[in-house]
C-alpha cells in the first residue's frame, strides 16, 4: 500500500469512509450545506472547519458566536 504508484483514492476503500479524510487534503473540496439549515449553524461550522489554522476561529470566538449565544 505505501509503495504503490496509485493515487490514494484507488488504494483506500471507499466503503469504510476513510476516503472522506482524503478530501480534507483537497483544497477544492467544500462542505455541502443543507439548504434548510440555520444560517448561524452553517456559519459556525465554517468557522470551525477552516483548513488554514490562522483563519480558523479561536475557542473564544466560537463561544461568542450567535449560535451558542442563542
The first five atom37 places (N, CA, C, CB, O) and aatype in JSON, in Angstrom:
{
  "aatype": [20, 20, 20, 20, 20, 20, 20, 20, 20, 20, 20, 20, 20, 20, 20, 20, 20, 20, 20, 20, 20, 20, 20, 20, 20, 20, 20, 20, 20, 20, 20, 20, 20, 20, 20, 20, 20, 20, 20, 20, 20, 20, 20, 20, 20, 20, 20, 20, 20, 20, 20, 20, 20, 20, 20, 20, 20, 20, 20, 20, 20, 20, 20, 20, 20, 20, 20, 20, 20, 20],
  "atom_mask": [
    [1, 1, 1, 1, 1],
    [1, 1, 1, 1, 1],
    [1, 1, 1, 1, 1],
    [1, 1, 1, 1, 1],
    [1, 1, 1, 1, 1],
    [1, 1, 1, 1, 1],
    [1, 1, 1, 1, 1],
    [1, 1, 1, 1, 1],
    [1, 1, 1, 1, 1],
    [1, 1, 1, 1, 1],
    [1, 1, 1, 1, 1],
    [1, 1, 1, 1, 1],
    [1, 1, 1, 1, 1],
    [1, 1, 1, 1, 1],
    [1, 1, 1, 1, 1],
    [1, 1, 1, 1, 1],
    [1, 1, 1, 1, 1],
    [1, 1, 1, 1, 1],
    [1, 1, 1, 1, 1],
    [1, 1, 1, 1, 1],
    [1, 1, 1, 1, 1],
    [1, 1, 1, 1, 1],
    [1, 1, 1, 1, 1],
    [1, 1, 1, 1, 1],
    [1, 1, 1, 1, 1],
    [1, 1, 1, 1, 1],
    [1, 1, 1, 1, 1],
    [1, 1, 1, 1, 1],
    [1, 1, 1, 1, 1],
    [1, 1, 1, 1, 1],
    [1, 1, 1, 1, 1],
    [1, 1, 1, 1, 1],
    [1, 1, 1, 1, 1],
    [1, 1, 1, 1, 1],
    [1, 1, 1, 1, 1],
    [1, 1, 1, 1, 1],
    [1, 1, 1, 1, 1],
    [1, 1, 1, 1, 1],
    [1, 1, 1, 1, 1],
    [1, 1, 1, 1, 1],
    [1, 1, 1, 1, 1],
    [1, 1, 1, 1, 1],
    [1, 1, 1, 1, 1],
    [1, 1, 1, 1, 1],
    [1, 1, 1, 1, 1],
    [1, 1, 1, 1, 1],
    [1, 1, 1, 1, 1],
    [1, 1, 1, 1, 1],
    [1, 1, 1, 1, 1],
    [1, 1, 1, 1, 1],
    [1, 1, 1, 1, 1],
    [1, 1, 1, 1, 1],
    [1, 1, 1, 1, 1],
    [1, 1, 1, 1, 1],
    [1, 1, 1, 1, 1],
    [1, 1, 1, 1, 1],
    [1, 1, 1, 1, 1],
    [1, 1, 1, 1, 1],
    [1, 1, 1, 1, 1],
    [1, 1, 1, 1, 1],
    [1, 1, 1, 1, 1],
    [1, 1, 1, 1, 1],
    [1, 1, 1, 1, 1],
    [1, 1, 1, 1, 1],
    [1, 1, 1, 1, 1],
    [1, 1, 1, 1, 1],
    [1, 1, 1, 1, 1],
    [1, 1, 1, 1, 1],
    [1, 1, 1, 1, 1],
    [1, 1, 1, 1, 1]
  ],
  "atom_positions": [
    [[0.82, -1.19, 0.0], [0.0, 0.0, 0.0], [0.86, 1.26, 0.0], [-0.93, 0.0, 1.2], [0.59, 2.18, -0.76]],
    [[1.89, 1.31, 0.83], [2.7, 2.52, 0.92], [3.65, 2.68, -0.26], [3.49, 2.52, 2.2], [4.09, 3.79, -0.57]],
    [[3.98, 1.58, -0.94], [4.89, 1.65, -2.06], [4.18, 1.75, -3.39], [5.79, 0.48, -2.06], [4.81, 1.66, -4.44]],
    [[2.89, 1.92, -3.37], [2.1, 1.92, -4.6], [2.26, 3.24, -5.36], [0.63, 1.68, -4.28], [2.47, 4.29, -4.76]],
    [[2.16, 3.15, -6.67], [2.16, 4.35, -7.51], [0.74, 4.83, -7.81], [2.91, 4.09, -8.81], [0.55, 5.81, -8.53]],
    [[-0.24, 4.13, -7.26], [-1.63, 4.52, -7.5], [-2.02, 5.67, -6.58], [-2.57, 3.31, -7.27], [-1.48, 5.79, -5.48]],
    [[-2.95, 6.52, -7.01], [-3.43, 7.6, -6.14], [-4.2, 7.03, -4.96], [-4.31, 8.59, -6.93], [-4.77, 5.94, -5.06]],
    [[-4.22, 7.75, -3.83], [-4.87, 7.24, -2.62], [-6.32, 6.81, -2.8], [-4.82, 8.28, -1.55], [-6.75, 5.83, -2.2]],
    [[-7.07, 7.53, -3.65], [-8.48, 7.17, -3.81], [-8.65, 5.8, -4.45], [-9.2, 8.21, -4.65], [-9.74, 5.21, -4.37]],
    [[-7.61, 5.27, -5.08], [-7.68, 3.92, -5.65], [-7.2, 2.87, -4.66], [-6.85, 3.84, -6.92], [-7.46, 1.68, -4.84]],
    [[-6.51, 3.3, -3.62], [-5.97, 2.37, -2.64], [-6.93, 2.21, -1.46], [-4.6, 2.85, -2.14], [-7.21, 1.09, -1.03]],
    [[-7.43, 3.33, -0.95], [-8.28, 3.32, 0.24], [-9.69, 2.94, -0.16], [-8.27, 4.69, 0.94], [-10.28, 3.57, -1.04]],
    [[-10.25, 1.91, 0.48], [-11.62, 1.53, 0.13], [-12.62, 2.61, 0.52], [-11.99, 0.21, 0.82], [-12.56, 3.15, 1.63]],
    [[-13.51, 2.93, -0.38], [-14.5, 3.99, -0.14], [-15.62, 3.54, 0.8], [-15.09, 4.45, -1.45], [-16.3, 4.39, 1.38]],
    [[-15.81, 2.28, 0.96], [-16.92, 1.79, 1.77], [-16.73, 2.05, 3.26], [-17.12, 0.32, 1.53], [-17.72, 2.06, 4.0]],
    [[-15.51, 2.25, 3.71], [-15.31, 2.43, 5.15], [-15.25, 3.9, 5.58], [-14.05, 1.74, 5.57], [-15.06, 4.19, 6.76]],
    [[-15.4, 4.81, 4.65], [-15.47, 6.22, 4.99], [-14.12, 6.93, 5.06], [-16.15, 6.37, 6.27], [-14.09, 8.15, 5.2]],
    [[-13.03, 6.19, 4.97], [-11.73, 6.85, 5.08], [-11.43, 7.76, 3.89], [-10.63, 5.82, 5.21], [-10.57, 8.63, 3.98]],
    [[-12.13, 7.56, 2.79], [-11.92, 8.46, 1.64], [-12.29, 9.89, 2.0], [-12.75, 7.98, 0.43], [-11.78, 10.83, 1.4]],
    [[-13.17, 10.05, 2.98], [-13.55, 11.4, 3.4], [-12.36, 12.13, 4.01], [-14.72, 11.35, 4.4], [-12.23, 13.35, 3.87]],
    [[-11.49, 11.37, 4.68], [-10.31, 12.0, 5.26], [-9.39, 12.54, 4.17], [-9.55, 11.01, 6.14], [-8.73, 13.55, 4.36]],
    [[-9.36, 11.86, 3.03], [-8.53, 12.33, 1.92], [-9.05, 13.65, 1.37], [-8.49, 11.28, 0.81], [-8.27, 14.46, 0.86]],
    [[-10.34, 13.86, 1.46], [-10.93, 15.11, 0.96], [-10.43, 16.31, 1.75], [-12.45, 15.04, 1.02], [-10.4, 17.43, 1.22]],
    [[-10.05, 16.1, 2.99], [-9.55, 17.2, 3.82], [-8.32, 17.82, 3.18], [-9.21, 16.7, 5.24], [-8.09, 19.03, 3.29]],
    [[-7.53, 17.01, 2.51], [-6.29, 17.49, 1.89], [-6.54, 18.25, 0.59], [-5.37, 16.34, 1.63], [-5.66, 18.96, 0.12]],
    [[-7.7, 18.09, 0.02], [-8.01, 18.69, -1.27], [-8.63, 20.07, -1.07], [-8.96, 17.79, -2.1], [-9.76, 20.16, -0.58]],
    [[-7.93, 21.15, -1.43], [-8.47, 22.49, -1.21], [-9.7, 22.81, -2.06], [-7.4, 23.51, -1.49], [-10.38, 23.81, -1.81]],
    [[-9.99, 21.99, -3.05], [-11.16, 22.22, -3.9], [-12.44, 21.65, -3.3], [-10.94, 21.61, -5.27], [-13.54, 21.96, -3.78]],
    [[-12.32, 20.84, -2.26], [-13.49, 20.24, -1.63], [-14.06, 21.23, -0.63], [-13.13, 18.88, -0.95], [-13.34, 21.74, 0.23]],
    [[-15.36, 21.49, -0.73], [-16.05, 22.38, 0.19], [-17.15, 21.6, 0.89], [-16.63, 23.62, -0.55], [-17.69, 20.64, 0.35]],
    [[-17.48, 22.03, 2.09], [-18.58, 21.41, 2.81], [-19.88, 21.63, 2.06], [-18.68, 21.96, 4.24], [-20.13, 22.72, 1.53]],
    [[-20.7, 20.61, 2.02], [-22.03, 20.74, 1.45], [-22.99, 21.08, 2.58], [-22.47, 19.42, 0.7], [-23.03, 20.38, 3.6]],
    [[-23.75, 22.13, 2.41], [-24.67, 22.57, 3.46], [-26.1, 22.27, 3.06], [-24.49, 24.07, 3.74], [-26.48, 22.38, 1.89]],
    [[-26.88, 21.91, 4.05], [-28.31, 21.71, 3.85], [-28.92, 23.08, 3.58], [-28.98, 21.01, 5.1], [-28.73, 24.02, 4.36]],
    [[-29.64, 23.19, 2.5], [-30.23, 24.48, 2.12], [-31.21, 24.99, 3.18], [-30.95, 24.35, 0.76], [-31.46, 26.19, 3.26]],
    [[-31.75, 24.09, 3.99], [-32.71, 24.47, 5.02], [-32.04, 24.68, 6.38], [-33.79, 23.43, 5.14], [-32.73, 24.94, 7.37]],
    [[-30.73, 24.56, 6.44], [-30.02, 24.69, 7.71], [-30.07, 26.13, 8.21], [-28.57, 24.22, 7.57], [-30.12, 27.08, 7.43]],
    [[-30.06, 26.25, 9.51], [-30.0, 27.57, 10.14], [-28.69, 28.24, 9.7], [-30.09, 27.45, 11.71], [-27.62, 27.65, 9.85]],
    [[-28.75, 29.45, 9.18], [-27.53, 30.14, 8.74], [-26.49, 30.28, 9.84], [-27.89, 31.52, 8.2], [-25.29, 30.29, 9.57]],
    [[-26.94, 30.39, 11.09], [-26.0, 30.5, 12.21], [-25.2, 29.21, 12.36], [-26.74, 30.83, 13.51], [-24.01, 29.25, 12.67]],
    [[-25.85, 28.08, 12.16], [-25.16, 26.78, 12.25], [-24.14, 26.66, 11.12], [-26.18, 25.61, 12.18], [-23.0, 26.25, 11.35]],
    [[-24.55, 27.01, 9.92], [-23.66, 26.94, 8.76], [-22.43, 27.81, 8.98], [-24.39, 27.36, 7.48], [-21.3, 27.39, 8.74]],
    [[-22.65, 29.03, 9.44], [-21.53, 29.95, 9.69], [-20.61, 29.4, 10.77], [-22.06, 31.33, 10.09], [-19.38, 29.46, 10.63]],
    [[-21.19, 28.87, 11.84], [-20.41, 28.3, 12.95], [-19.53, 27.15, 12.46], [-21.34, 27.82, 14.08], [-18.35, 27.08, 12.8]],
    [[-20.11, 26.24, 11.68], [-19.35, 25.1, 11.16], [-18.24, 25.55, 10.22], [-20.28, 24.14, 10.44], [-17.15, 24.99, 10.25]],
    [[-18.51, 26.55, 9.4], [-17.46, 27.06, 8.51], [-16.32, 27.68, 9.31], [-18.04, 28.1, 7.54], [-15.15, 27.57, 8.92]],
    [[-16.64, 28.33, 10.41], [-15.59, 28.9, 11.27], [-14.73, 27.81, 11.88], [-16.22, 29.76, 12.37], [-13.53, 27.99, 12.08]],
    [[-15.33, 26.67, 12.19], [-14.62, 25.55, 12.82], [-13.79, 24.75, 11.83], [-15.6, 24.63, 13.49], [-12.82, 24.1, 12.22]],
    [[-14.14, 24.78, 10.56], [-13.54, 23.87, 9.59], [-12.65, 24.55, 8.56], [-14.62, 23.12, 8.89], [-12.45, 24.02, 7.47]],
    [[-12.12, 25.7, 8.9], [-11.18, 26.37, 8.0], [-9.91, 25.53, 7.91], [-10.85, 27.81, 8.5], [-9.37, 25.12, 8.94]],
    [[-9.42, 25.28, 6.71], [-8.2, 24.48, 6.54], [-6.97, 25.18, 7.12], [-7.98, 24.18, 5.07], [-6.14, 24.55, 7.77]],
    [[-6.87, 26.48, 6.88], [-5.71, 27.23, 7.36], [-5.93, 27.61, 8.82], [-5.47, 28.49, 6.49], [-6.91, 28.26, 9.17]],
    [[-4.99, 27.2, 9.65], [-5.12, 27.41, 11.09], [-5.3, 28.88, 11.44], [-3.91, 26.85, 11.81], [-6.1, 29.22, 12.31]],
    [[-4.56, 29.76, 10.76], [-4.65, 31.18, 11.1], [-5.98, 31.79, 10.7], [-3.53, 31.93, 10.43], [-6.3, 32.9, 11.14]],
    [[-6.78, 31.12, 9.89], [-8.11, 31.59, 9.51], [-9.21, 30.94, 10.35], [-8.37, 31.32, 8.03], [-10.35, 31.4, 10.34]],
    [[-8.86, 29.89, 11.08], [-9.84, 29.16, 11.89], [-10.17, 29.97, 13.15], [-9.3, 27.75, 12.27], [-9.29, 30.61, 13.72]],
    [[-11.41, 29.92, 13.56], [-11.86, 30.67, 14.74], [-11.23, 30.11, 16.01], [-13.39, 30.63, 14.85], [-11.0, 28.91, 16.13]],
    [[-10.96, 31.01, 16.93], [-10.46, 30.58, 18.24], [-11.64, 30.09, 19.07], [-9.7, 31.75, 18.97], [-12.8, 30.35, 18.74]],
    [[-11.34, 29.4, 20.14], [-12.42, 28.91, 21.02], [-13.18, 30.1, 21.62], [-11.84, 28.01, 22.16], [-14.39, 30.03, 21.82]],
    [[-12.46, 31.19, 21.89], [-13.12, 32.39, 22.41], [-14.12, 32.95, 21.41], [-12.07, 33.46, 22.77], [-15.24, 33.33, 21.77]],
    [[-13.71, 33.0, 20.13], [-14.61, 33.48, 19.08], [-15.82, 32.57, 18.94], [-13.88, 33.59, 17.74], [-16.94, 33.04, 18.75]],
    [[-15.6, 31.28, 19.03], [-16.71, 30.34, 18.9], [-17.69, 30.48, 20.06], [-16.18, 28.9, 18.84], [-18.9, 30.4, 19.85]],
    [[-17.19, 30.68, 21.27], [-18.09, 30.86, 22.41], [-18.91, 32.14, 22.29], [-17.29, 30.88, 23.7], [-20.01, 32.22, 22.84]],
    [[-18.4, 33.13, 21.58], [-19.12, 34.39, 21.4], [-20.08, 34.35, 20.22], [-18.14, 35.53, 21.2], [-20.89, 35.26, 20.04]],
    [[-20.0, 33.31, 19.41], [-20.82, 33.23, 18.2], [-22.31, 33.2, 18.55], [-20.44, 31.98, 17.38], [-22.71, 32.65, 19.57]],
    [[-23.1, 33.79, 17.68], [-24.56, 33.88, 17.91], [-25.22, 32.51, 18.03], [-25.21, 34.65, 16.78], [-26.25, 32.39, 18.7]],
    [[-24.65, 31.48, 17.4], [-25.24, 30.14, 17.5], [-25.2, 29.63, 18.94], [-24.51, 29.15, 16.58], [-26.17, 29.04, 19.42]],
    [[-24.11, 29.86, 19.64], [-24.01, 29.43, 21.03], [-24.66, 30.42, 21.98], [-22.56, 29.23, 21.42], [-25.07, 30.06, 23.08]],
    [[-24.76, 31.67, 21.56], [-25.34, 32.7, 22.42], [-26.87, 32.62, 22.47], [-24.92, 34.07, 21.93], [-27.48, 33.15, 23.4]],
    [[-27.48, 31.97, 21.47], [-28.95, 31.92, 21.42], [-29.52, 31.03, 22.5], [-29.43, 31.43, 20.07], [-30.73, 30.87, 22.6]]
  ]
}
